[in-house]
mmCIF file of C-alpha atoms in Angstrom:
data_model
loop_
_atom_site.group_PDB
_atom_site.id
_atom_site.type_symbol
_atom_site.label_atom_id
_atom_site.label_comp_id
_atom_site.label_asym_id
_atom_site.label_seq_id
_atom_site.Cartn_x
_atom_site.Cartn_y
_atom_site.Cartn_z
ATOM 1 C CA MET A 1 24.603 1.026 13.179
ATOM 2 C CA SER A 2 28.323 1.556 13.738
ATOM 3 C CA ASP A 3 28.668 -2.204 14.257
ATOM 4 C CA HIS A 4 27.970 -2.773 10.572
ATOM 5 C CA ALA A 5 31.404 -1.496 9.661
ATOM 6 C CA GLN A 6 33.313 -3.804 12.018
ATOM 7 C CA HIS A 7 32.990 -6.963 9.964
ATOM 8 C CA GLY A 8 36.209 -8.059 8.366
ATOM 9 C CA PRO A 9 36.402 -9.687 4.938
ATOM 10 C CA GLY A 10 35.010 -13.198 4.796
ATOM 11 C CA GLY A 11 33.988 -13.043 8.430
ATOM 12 C CA HIS A 12 31.355 -15.679 9.011
ATOM 13 C CA GLY A 13 31.719 -15.488 12.756
ATOM 14 C CA LYS A 14 30.433 -12.019 13.612
ATOM 15 C CA ASP A 15 26.733 -11.856 14.297
ATOM 16 C CA HIS A 16 24.252 -9.421 12.891
ATOM 17 C CA VAL A 17 23.622 -6.738 15.472
ATOM 18 C CA PRO A 18 20.119 -5.257 15.291
ATOM 19 C CA HIS A 19 19.492 -1.545 15.505
ATOM 20 C CA ILE A 20 16.830 -1.395 18.193
ATOM 21 C CA LEU A 21 14.611 1.675 18.378
ATOM 22 C CA PRO A 22 13.251 2.840 21.735
ATOM 23 C CA LEU A 23 9.683 1.822 22.568
ATOM 24 C CA SER A 24 8.628 5.476 22.770
ATOM 25 C CA THR A 25 9.449 5.958 19.056
ATOM 26 C CA TYR A 26 6.942 3.248 18.152
ATOM 27 C CA PHE A 27 4.217 4.570 20.433
ATOM 28 C CA LYS A 28 4.663 8.174 19.283
ATOM 29 C CA THR A 29 4.443 7.006 15.664
ATOM 30 C CA TRP A 30 1.293 5.077 16.452
ATOM 31 C CA GLY A 31 -0.178 8.117 18.229
ATOM 32 C CA ALA A 32 0.569 10.344 15.232
ATOM 33 C CA LEU A 33 -1.110 7.846 12.884
ATOM 34 C CA MET A 34 -4.215 7.661 15.102
ATOM 35 C CA VAL A 35 -4.480 11.471 15.282
ATOM 36 C CA LEU A 36 -4.065 11.815 11.502
ATOM 37 C CA THR A 37 -6.788 9.196 10.947
ATOM 38 C CA VAL A 38 -9.206 11.099 13.172
ATOM 39 C CA ILE A 39 -8.335 14.362 11.367
ATOM 40 C CA THR A 40 -8.920 12.877 7.922
ATOM 41 C CA VAL A 41 -12.295 11.401 8.947
ATOM 42 C CA GLY A 42 -13.254 14.711 10.571
ATOM 43 C CA ALA A 43 -12.235 16.696 7.491
ATOM 44 C CA SER A 44 -14.488 14.528 5.318
ATOM 45 C CA TYR A 45 -17.531 15.994 7.089
ATOM 46 C CA LEU A 46 -16.564 19.503 5.929
ATOM 47 C CA ASN A 47 -16.990 20.616 2.343
ATOM 48 C CA PHE A 48 -13.894 22.102 0.701
ATOM 49 C CA GLY A 49 -14.960 21.141 -2.798
ATOM 50 C CA PRO A 50 -11.981 19.695 -4.675
ATOM 51 C CA GLY A 51 -9.894 20.559 -1.603
ATOM 52 C CA ASN A 52 -11.302 17.480 0.147
ATOM 53 C CA LEU A 53 -9.435 15.141 -2.194
ATOM 54 C CA VAL A 54 -6.210 17.142 -1.920
ATOM 55 C CA LEU A 55 -6.413 17.248 1.885
ATOM 56 C CA ALA A 56 -7.246 13.532 2.165
ATOM 57 C CA MET A 57 -4.308 12.629 -0.101
ATOM 58 C CA LEU A 58 -1.917 14.906 1.800
ATOM 59 C CA ILE A 59 -2.894 13.317 5.125
ATOM 60 C CA ALA A 60 -2.690 9.803 3.615
ATOM 61 C CA THR A 61 0.776 10.582 2.277
ATOM 62 C CA ALA A 62 1.896 11.909 5.663
ATOM 63 C CA LYS A 63 0.636 8.671 7.259
ATOM 64 C CA ALA A 64 2.258 6.490 4.598
ATOM 65 C CA ALA A 65 5.575 8.324 5.008
ATOM 66 C CA THR A 66 5.413 7.864 8.791
ATOM 67 C CA VAL A 67 4.767 4.123 8.459
ATOM 68 C CA ALA A 68 7.529 3.705 5.850
ATOM 69 C CA LEU A 69 10.135 5.743 7.761
ATOM 70 C CA VAL A 70 9.591 4.330 11.262
ATOM 71 C CA PHE A 71 7.679 1.026 11.177
ATOM 72 C CA MET A 72 9.415 -0.100 7.984
ATOM 73 C CA HIS A 73 12.721 1.343 9.290
ATOM 74 C CA LEU A 74 13.473 3.186 6.030
ATOM 75 C CA TYR A 75 14.847 6.161 7.964
ATOM 76 C CA TYR A 76 17.443 3.932 9.633
ATOM 77 C CA ASP A 77 17.942 1.531 6.741
ATOM 78 C CA HIS A 78 20.282 1.617 3.756
ATOM 79 C CA LYS A 79 19.409 4.575 1.533
ATOM 80 C CA PHE A 80 19.147 2.178 -1.403
ATOM 81 C CA HIS A 81 16.020 0.544 0.022
ATOM 82 C CA GLY A 82 14.414 3.977 0.143
ATOM 83 C CA VAL A 83 15.489 4.612 -3.459
ATOM 84 C CA ILE A 84 13.797 1.341 -4.524
ATOM 85 C CA PHE A 85 10.587 2.297 -2.729
ATOM 86 C CA VAL A 86 10.423 5.910 -3.908
ATOM 87 C CA SER A 87 11.294 4.996 -7.505
ATOM 88 C CA SER A 88 8.268 2.681 -7.596
ATOM 89 C CA LEU A 89 6.091 5.614 -6.523
ATOM 90 C CA VAL A 90 7.626 7.825 -9.223
ATOM 91 C CA PHE A 91 6.844 5.240 -11.895
ATOM 92 C CA LEU A 92 3.354 4.761 -10.469
ATOM 93 C CA GLY A 93 2.865 8.528 -10.835
ATOM 94 C CA ILE A 94 4.026 8.391 -14.478
ATOM 95 C CA PHE A 95 1.721 5.421 -15.110
ATOM 96 C CA ILE A 96 -1.355 7.160 -13.701
ATOM 97 C CA ALA A 97 -0.541 10.564 -15.217
ATOM 98 C CA PHE A 98 0.118 9.250 -18.740
ATOM 99 C CA THR A 99 -2.982 7.052 -18.644
ATOM 100 C CA MET A 100 -5.045 10.081 -17.680
ATOM 101 C CA PHE A 101 -3.493 12.223 -20.434
ATOM 102 C CA ASP A 102 -5.326 9.786 -22.701
ATOM 103 C CA THR A 103 -8.572 9.180 -20.799
ATOM 104 C CA GLU A 104 -9.039 12.872 -19.922
ATOM 105 C CA THR A 105 -8.682 14.110 -23.494
ATOM 106 C CA ARG A 106 -10.684 11.478 -25.398
ATOM 107 C CA GLY A 107 -13.246 12.873 -27.817
ATOM 108 C CA ARG A 108 -11.451 16.174 -28.398
ATOM 109 C CA ALA A 109 -9.864 15.092 -31.662
ATOM 110 C CA GLU A 110 -13.210 13.806 -32.930
ATOM 111 C CA ALA A 111 -14.821 17.215 -32.468
ATOM 112 C CA MET A 112 -12.011 18.966 -34.378
ATOM 113 C CA GLU A 113 -12.144 16.402 -37.162
ATOM 114 C CA GLY A 114 -15.888 16.917 -37.372
ATOM 115 C CA GLU A 115 -15.278 20.575 -38.175
ATOM 116 C CA HIS A 116 -12.297 19.959 -40.445
ATOM 117 C CA PRO A 117 -12.529 16.428 -41.814
ATOM 118 C CA ALA A 118 -9.254 14.944 -42.949
ATOM 119 C CA ASN A 119 -8.919 13.961 -46.581
ATOM 120 C CA ILE A 120 -8.374 10.198 -46.417
ATOM 121 C CA LYS A 121 -6.826 10.104 -49.910
ATOM 122 C CA ASP A 122 -4.355 12.834 -48.989
ATOM 123 C CA PRO A 123 -3.952 12.682 -45.199
ATOM 124 C CA PHE A 124 -0.728 14.737 -45.148
ATOM 125 C CA GLY A 125 -1.822 17.143 -47.850
ATOM 126 C CA GLY A 126 -2.747 20.041 -45.670
ATOM 127 C CA THR A 127 -2.691 21.332 -42.142
ATOM 128 C CA ALA A 128 -5.797 21.948 -40.092
ATOM 129 C CA SER A 129 -5.447 25.706 -40.590
ATOM 130 C CA GLU A 130 -5.208 25.286 -44.359
ATOM 131 C CA ALA A 131 -8.309 23.137 -44.328
ATOM 132 C CA ALA A 132 -10.036 25.758 -42.227
ATOM 133 C CA ALA A 133 -8.977 28.512 -44.633
ATOM 134 C CA LYS A 134 -10.316 26.568 -47.615
ATOM 135 C CA ALA A 135 -13.554 25.883 -45.785
ATOM 136 C CA LYS A 136 -14.003 29.637 -45.271
ATOM 137 C CA LEU A 137 -13.335 30.424 -48.955
ATOM 138 C CA LYS A 138 -15.905 27.967 -50.248
ATOM 139 C CA PRO A 139 -18.489 27.521 -47.492
ATOM 140 C CA ALA A 140 -20.144 24.155 -48.101
ATOM 141 C CA ALA A 141 -20.209 25.025 -51.816
ATOM 142 C CA ALA A 142 -19.986 21.664 -53.502
ATOM 143 C CA PRO A 143 -22.860 19.723 -51.930
ATOM 144 C CA ALA A 144 -25.331 22.660 -51.768
ATOM 145 C CA HIS A 145 -25.340 23.550 -55.475
ATOM 146 C CA HIS A 146 -25.957 20.047 -56.777
ATOM 147 C CA MET B 1 26.206 -1.845 21.224
ATOM 148 C CA SER B 2 24.434 -4.736 22.914
ATOM 149 C CA ALA B 3 25.516 -8.012 24.446
ATOM 150 C CA PRO B 4 25.456 -10.303 21.399
ATOM 151 C CA ALA B 5 28.124 -8.208 19.685
ATOM 152 C CA GLU B 6 30.752 -9.261 22.203
ATOM 153 C CA ILE B 7 30.177 -12.964 21.820
ATOM 154 C CA VAL B 8 33.333 -14.735 20.791
ATOM 155 C CA GLU B 9 33.580 -16.502 17.468
ATOM 156 C CA GLY B 10 33.218 -20.234 17.639
ATOM 157 C CA GLN B 11 30.963 -20.252 20.666
ATOM 158 C CA PRO B 12 28.233 -22.878 20.144
ATOM 159 C CA SER B 13 25.375 -21.094 18.445
ATOM 160 C CA ALA B 14 22.823 -22.774 20.747
ATOM 161 C CA GLU B 15 23.952 -20.423 23.498
ATOM 162 C CA ARG B 16 23.661 -17.416 21.206
ATOM 163 C CA GLY B 17 20.053 -18.063 20.156
ATOM 164 C CA SER B 18 18.754 -19.246 16.749
ATOM 165 C CA PRO B 19 20.718 -22.530 16.945
ATOM 166 C CA GLN B 20 19.815 -23.587 13.418
ATOM 167 C CA PHE B 21 20.954 -20.313 11.844
ATOM 168 C CA GLU B 22 24.144 -20.284 9.806
ATOM 169 C CA VAL B 23 25.381 -17.658 7.388
ATOM 170 C CA ALA B 24 25.121 -19.194 3.901
ATOM 171 C CA HIS B 25 28.521 -19.832 2.298
ATOM 172 C CA HIS B 26 27.979 -17.327 -0.511
ATOM 173 C CA PHE B 27 27.493 -14.436 1.902
ATOM 174 C CA ASP B 28 30.364 -12.443 3.285
ATOM 175 C CA SER B 29 28.739 -11.970 6.679
ATOM 176 C CA ALA B 30 25.449 -12.211 8.563
ATOM 177 C CA ASP B 31 24.843 -8.540 7.789
ATOM 178 C CA THR B 32 25.254 -9.053 4.047
ATOM 179 C CA GLN B 33 22.818 -11.964 4.131
ATOM 180 C CA PHE B 34 20.309 -9.986 6.165
ATOM 181 C CA ASP B 35 20.522 -6.947 3.858
ATOM 182 C CA ALA B 36 20.279 -9.047 0.692
ATOM 183 C CA GLY B 37 17.095 -10.684 1.954
ATOM 184 C CA ARG B 38 15.570 -7.381 2.946
ATOM 185 C CA MET B 39 16.413 -5.779 -0.385
ATOM 186 C CA GLY B 40 14.678 -8.710 -2.088
ATOM 187 C CA VAL B 41 11.574 -8.058 -0.026
ATOM 188 C CA TRP B 42 11.660 -4.353 -0.926
ATOM 189 C CA LEU B 43 11.805 -5.303 -4.619
ATOM 190 C CA PHE B 44 8.826 -7.599 -4.075
ATOM 191 C CA LEU B 45 6.954 -4.759 -2.344
ATOM 192 C CA VAL B 46 7.588 -2.631 -5.451
ATOM 193 C CA THR B 47 5.756 -5.238 -7.559
ATOM 194 C CA GLU B 48 2.926 -5.119 -5.021
ATOM 195 C CA ILE B 49 2.747 -1.334 -5.348
ATOM 196 C CA LEU B 50 2.490 -1.701 -9.120
ATOM 197 C CA LEU B 51 -0.245 -4.352 -8.728
ATOM 198 C CA PHE B 52 -2.334 -2.020 -6.585
ATOM 199 C CA GLY B 53 -1.188 0.881 -8.781
ATOM 200 C CA GLY B 54 -3.180 -0.526 -11.698
ATOM 201 C CA LEU B 55 -6.272 -0.549 -9.491
ATOM 202 C CA PHE B 56 -5.641 2.983 -8.228
ATOM 203 C CA CYS B 57 -5.235 4.094 -11.843
ATOM 204 C CA THR B 58 -8.593 2.489 -12.736
ATOM 205 C CA PHE B 59 -10.170 4.289 -9.815
ATOM 206 C CA ALA B 60 -8.685 7.637 -10.902
ATOM 207 C CA VAL B 61 -9.887 7.281 -14.503
ATOM 208 C CA PHE B 62 -13.445 6.194 -13.703
ATOM 209 C CA ARG B 63 -13.810 8.656 -10.860
ATOM 210 C CA SER B 64 -12.951 11.444 -13.240
ATOM 211 C CA TRP B 65 -15.347 10.113 -15.921
ATOM 212 C CA TYR B 66 -18.298 9.477 -13.609
ATOM 213 C CA PHE B 67 -17.569 11.942 -10.827
ATOM 214 C CA GLU B 68 -21.185 12.573 -9.686
ATOM 215 C CA ASP B 69 -22.022 8.859 -9.729
ATOM 216 C CA PHE B 70 -18.937 8.070 -7.660
ATOM 217 C CA VAL B 71 -19.699 10.746 -5.081
ATOM 218 C CA GLU B 72 -23.283 9.499 -4.817
ATOM 219 C CA ALA B 73 -22.246 5.836 -4.541
ATOM 220 C CA HIS B 74 -19.508 6.432 -1.963
ATOM 221 C CA HIS B 75 -22.102 7.750 0.504
ATOM 222 C CA HIS B 76 -23.360 4.161 0.717
ATOM 223 C CA LEU B 77 -20.075 3.022 2.284
ATOM 224 C CA ASN B 78 -19.954 2.988 6.068
ATOM 225 C CA LYS B 79 -17.413 5.615 7.197
ATOM 226 C CA VAL B 80 -17.567 4.429 10.810
ATOM 227 C CA MET B 81 -16.781 0.806 9.924
ATOM 228 C CA GLY B 82 -14.067 1.881 7.476
ATOM 229 C CA GLY B 83 -12.572 4.259 10.038
ATOM 230 C CA ALA B 84 -12.653 1.602 12.762
ATOM 231 C CA ASN B 85 -10.881 -0.794 10.412
ATOM 232 C CA THR B 86 -8.240 1.862 9.716
ATOM 233 C CA LEU B 87 -7.545 2.176 13.447
ATOM 234 C CA VAL B 88 -7.447 -1.634 13.803
ATOM 235 C CA LEU B 89 -4.957 -1.928 10.933
ATOM 236 C CA ILE B 90 -2.750 0.863 12.298
ATOM 237 C CA GLY B 91 -2.812 -0.872 15.688
ATOM 238 C CA SER B 92 -1.762 -4.119 14.025
ATOM 239 C CA SER B 93 1.106 -2.292 12.321
ATOM 240 C CA LEU B 94 2.270 -1.102 15.745
ATOM 241 C CA THR B 95 2.118 -4.586 17.261
ATOM 242 C CA MET B 96 3.889 -6.042 14.204
ATOM 243 C CA ALA B 97 6.663 -3.467 14.579
ATOM 244 C CA LEU B 98 6.852 -4.320 18.300
ATOM 245 C CA ALA B 99 7.039 -8.045 17.443
ATOM 246 C CA VAL B 100 10.073 -7.299 15.273
ATOM 247 C CA ARG B 101 11.580 -5.247 18.099
ATOM 248 C CA ALA B 102 10.987 -8.069 20.598
ATOM 249 C CA ALA B 103 12.606 -10.547 18.184
ATOM 250 C CA GLN B 104 15.580 -8.173 17.851
ATOM 251 C CA MET B 105 15.931 -8.337 21.651
ATOM 252 C CA THR B 106 15.571 -12.159 21.772
ATOM 253 C CA ASP B 107 12.389 -11.723 23.809
ATOM 254 C CA LYS B 108 10.526 -14.809 22.649
ATOM 255 C CA LYS B 109 7.500 -14.350 24.932
ATOM 256 C CA GLN B 110 6.949 -10.747 23.850
ATOM 257 C CA THR B 111 7.372 -11.670 20.192
ATOM 258 C CA THR B 112 4.680 -14.339 20.580
ATOM 259 C CA ARG B 113 2.368 -11.937 22.387
ATOM 260 C CA MET B 114 2.760 -9.207 19.753
ATOM 261 C CA LEU B 115 2.324 -11.610 16.830
ATOM 262 C CA VAL B 116 -0.876 -12.995 18.410
ATOM 263 C CA ILE B 117 -2.292 -9.467 18.872
ATOM 264 C CA THR B 118 -1.392 -8.661 15.258
ATOM 265 C CA LEU B 119 -3.265 -11.784 14.133
ATOM 266 C CA LEU B 120 -6.295 -10.835 16.214
ATOM 267 C CA CYS B 121 -6.303 -7.328 14.690
ATOM 268 C CA ALA B 122 -6.110 -8.825 11.200
ATOM 269 C CA ALA B 123 -9.025 -11.153 12.015
ATOM 270 C CA THR B 124 -11.024 -8.198 13.406
ATOM 271 C CA PHE B 125 -10.376 -6.315 10.170
ATOM 272 C CA LEU B 126 -11.751 -9.197 8.099
ATOM 273 C CA VAL B 127 -14.796 -9.668 10.361
ATOM 274 C CA VAL B 128 -15.702 -5.966 9.985
ATOM 275 C CA LYS B 129 -15.132 -6.327 6.233
ATOM 276 C CA TYR B 130 -17.502 -9.326 6.254
ATOM 277 C CA PHE B 131 -20.273 -7.239 7.828
ATOM 278 C CA GLU B 132 -19.652 -4.429 5.340
ATOM 279 C CA TYR B 133 -19.784 -6.811 2.371
ATOM 280 C CA SER B 134 -22.981 -8.494 3.667
ATOM 281 C CA ALA B 135 -24.705 -5.110 3.958
ATOM 282 C CA LYS B 136 -23.678 -4.267 0.372
ATOM 283 C CA PHE B 137 -24.943 -7.634 -0.919
ATOM 284 C CA GLU B 138 -28.236 -7.153 0.912
ATOM 285 C CA HIS B 139 -28.876 -3.793 -0.741
ATOM 286 C CA GLY B 140 -27.904 -4.999 -4.207
ATOM 287 C CA LEU B 141 -24.797 -2.809 -4.233
ATOM 288 C CA LEU B 142 -22.949 -5.277 -6.434
ATOM 289 C CA PRO B 143 -20.255 -4.853 -9.076
ATOM 290 C CA GLY B 144 -21.063 -3.773 -12.615
ATOM 291 C CA ALA B 145 -23.918 -5.607 -14.320
ATOM 292 C CA TYR B 146 -25.032 -7.268 -11.045
ATOM 293 C CA PHE B 147 -25.765 -3.891 -9.475
ATOM 294 C CA HIS B 148 -29.424 -3.492 -8.548
ATOM 295 C CA GLY B 149 -29.346 -0.896 -5.794
ATOM 296 C CA GLU B 150 -32.382 1.368 -5.568
ATOM 297 C CA GLY B 151 -32.706 5.144 -5.349
ATOM 298 C CA PHE B 152 -29.574 6.023 -7.333
ATOM 299 C CA GLN B 153 -29.639 9.132 -9.561
ATOM 300 C CA GLY B 154 -26.607 8.171 -11.619
ATOM 301 C CA THR B 155 -26.341 5.144 -13.868
ATOM 302 C CA HIS B 156 -22.732 4.241 -13.128
ATOM 303 C CA ALA B 157 -22.881 3.275 -9.431
ATOM 304 C CA GLY B 158 -22.153 -0.292 -10.543
ATOM 305 C CA VAL B 159 -18.753 0.869 -11.809
ATOM 306 C CA PHE B 160 -17.979 2.335 -8.393
ATOM 307 C CA PHE B 161 -18.929 -0.889 -6.623
ATOM 308 C CA ALA B 162 -16.965 -2.987 -9.134
ATOM 309 C CA ILE B 163 -13.874 -0.943 -8.250
ATOM 310 C CA TYR B 164 -14.752 -0.978 -4.538
ATOM 311 C CA PHE B 165 -15.033 -4.768 -4.409
ATOM 312 C CA LEU B 166 -11.955 -5.299 -6.567
ATOM 313 C CA MET B 167 -9.723 -2.972 -4.527
ATOM 314 C CA THR B 168 -10.930 -4.019 -1.077
ATOM 315 C CA GLY B 169 -11.065 -7.651 -2.236
ATOM 316 C CA VAL B 170 -7.451 -7.717 -3.436
ATOM 317 C CA HIS B 171 -6.478 -5.881 -0.254
ATOM 318 C CA GLY B 172 -8.463 -8.363 1.860
ATOM 319 C CA LEU B 173 -6.663 -11.206 0.101
ATOM 320 C CA HIS B 174 -3.386 -9.596 1.161
ATOM 321 C CA VAL B 175 -4.632 -9.416 4.755
ATOM 322 C CA LEU B 176 -5.442 -13.145 4.548
ATOM 323 C CA ILE B 177 -1.990 -13.958 3.117
ATOM 324 C CA GLY B 178 -0.443 -11.746 5.803
ATOM 325 C CA MET B 179 -2.295 -13.716 8.482
ATOM 326 C CA GLY B 180 -0.861 -16.923 7.029
ATOM 327 C CA LEU B 181 2.662 -15.471 7.094
ATOM 328 C CA ILE B 182 2.256 -14.175 10.658
ATOM 329 C CA THR B 183 1.006 -17.619 11.772
ATOM 330 C CA TRP B 184 4.104 -19.126 10.171
ATOM 331 C CA MET B 185 6.272 -16.615 12.084
ATOM 332 C CA LEU B 186 4.415 -17.503 15.267
ATOM 333 C CA ILE B 187 5.170 -21.213 14.829
ATOM 334 C CA ARG B 188 8.828 -20.553 14.061
ATOM 335 C CA ASN B 189 9.087 -18.215 17.025
ATOM 336 C CA LEU B 190 7.610 -20.824 19.371
ATOM 337 C CA ARG B 191 10.154 -23.270 17.944
ATOM 338 C CA GLY B 192 12.876 -20.872 19.048
ATOM 339 C CA ASP B 193 14.156 -19.948 15.593
ATOM 340 C CA PHE B 194 14.543 -16.243 16.247
ATOM 341 C CA SER B 195 16.966 -14.153 18.267
ATOM 342 C CA SER B 196 18.950 -10.953 17.906
ATOM 343 C CA ARG B 197 21.304 -12.988 15.655
ATOM 344 C CA TYR B 198 18.533 -13.982 13.285
ATOM 345 C CA TYR B 199 15.125 -12.357 12.990
ATOM 346 C CA ALA B 200 15.101 -11.576 9.245
ATOM 347 C CA PRO B 201 11.855 -13.512 8.534
ATOM 348 C CA VAL B 202 9.948 -11.588 11.227
ATOM 349 C CA GLU B 203 11.271 -8.279 9.907
ATOM 350 C CA ASN B 204 10.442 -9.185 6.295
ATOM 351 C CA VAL B 205 6.922 -10.398 7.086
ATOM 352 C CA GLY B 206 6.611 -7.143 9.037
ATOM 353 C CA LEU B 207 7.547 -5.151 5.908
ATOM 354 C CA TYR B 208 4.830 -6.987 3.966
ATOM 355 C CA TRP B 209 2.302 -6.330 6.712
ATOM 356 C CA HIS B 210 3.143 -2.610 6.803
ATOM 357 C CA LEU B 211 2.668 -2.437 3.026
ATOM 358 C CA VAL B 212 -0.825 -3.918 3.430
ATOM 359 C CA ASP B 213 -1.416 -1.112 5.942
ATOM 360 C CA LEU B 214 0.016 1.478 3.505
ATOM 361 C CA VAL B 215 -2.388 0.401 0.763
ATOM 362 C CA TRP B 216 -5.326 0.704 3.155
ATOM 363 C CA ILE B 217 -4.134 4.168 4.234
ATOM 364 C CA TYR B 218 -4.851 5.291 0.633
ATOM 365 C CA LEU B 219 -7.866 3.071 -0.010
ATOM 366 C CA PHE B 220 -9.809 4.296 2.999
ATOM 367 C CA PRO B 221 -9.925 8.044 2.210
ATOM 368 C CA LEU B 222 -10.321 7.481 -1.541
ATOM 369 C CA LEU B 223 -13.253 5.079 -1.308
ATOM 370 C CA TYR B 224 -14.948 6.005 1.962
ATOM 371 C CA LEU B 225 -14.187 9.691 2.481
ATOM 372 C CA VAL B 226 -13.955 11.507 -0.850
ATOM 373 C CA GLY B 227 -15.432 8.932 -3.270
#
């Protein structure tokens, strides 16, 4: 890595010098990934309820981080490449979370509107609590007495 | 650090390996060129993450809507085959990383060997996938409206299999593209293109291959293990 700094300005002559990791690093990484795979398959036979998903995702993330840091050389690479990678995961998290804010809460507004229907001719005329208060004062008066 | 660093400027590049390699005129040095290329590949990998991200998002939404159906349907996936494929893909990631290492050390023979093993692992992955798909087809476990599997309690198993085929299919396509890229690296390596001076294509194809592995690392537990 120290060789990176030795290149003078405009130097086309100096060669790129690779940063070579020892073989043992690769084999240990591989071993860790194999063990984690066996653990995650084993854990799927036990029932932790919702914990199964959490555990599986934690193990998957540990494996993904190992691959990214060692096999993809992020640990030894420019920090900026790691920033690019991690920022994509952050935005992916925002994407999934904000989509689920919608899909997980669909149908709630409809139920509230069923109880307190909005006045289409005067949509901003009153708050939900006002509508609720009015509804309590005159319980279904108008249609019943016709 | 290692021998190539001490090579004098102006020495014929044929003796330094990668005879056809020159630093492009708009790059300050070989390092700058190498880093620029790799950063480009990282940016491309980000777009890949967002492509698969859309599919993961779909999975998350429908799993939460039809949780029981998903859990029921996922029991029809073969954990043993999926697990074996995970090990095969992790093994191929190791050999790909070792191919890059061999290229870094100008070890042409070892690079060839490791790239060939990586290709064989990729082919094994697709063969196992073929058997899995055939079993699903046989039992009518097809996507969406084509679903006609029997003995299901829930009515949304078709949604699960639509997502299963879409996610594993797009992933399988990436494995196929990766095999093409690795074959290309193999040909260039046999031609003597790579050395410690120049191995950027091997490293960058390696990054792509590891990303394919990363996606599978999440796909496997989500689809096969927890549903």
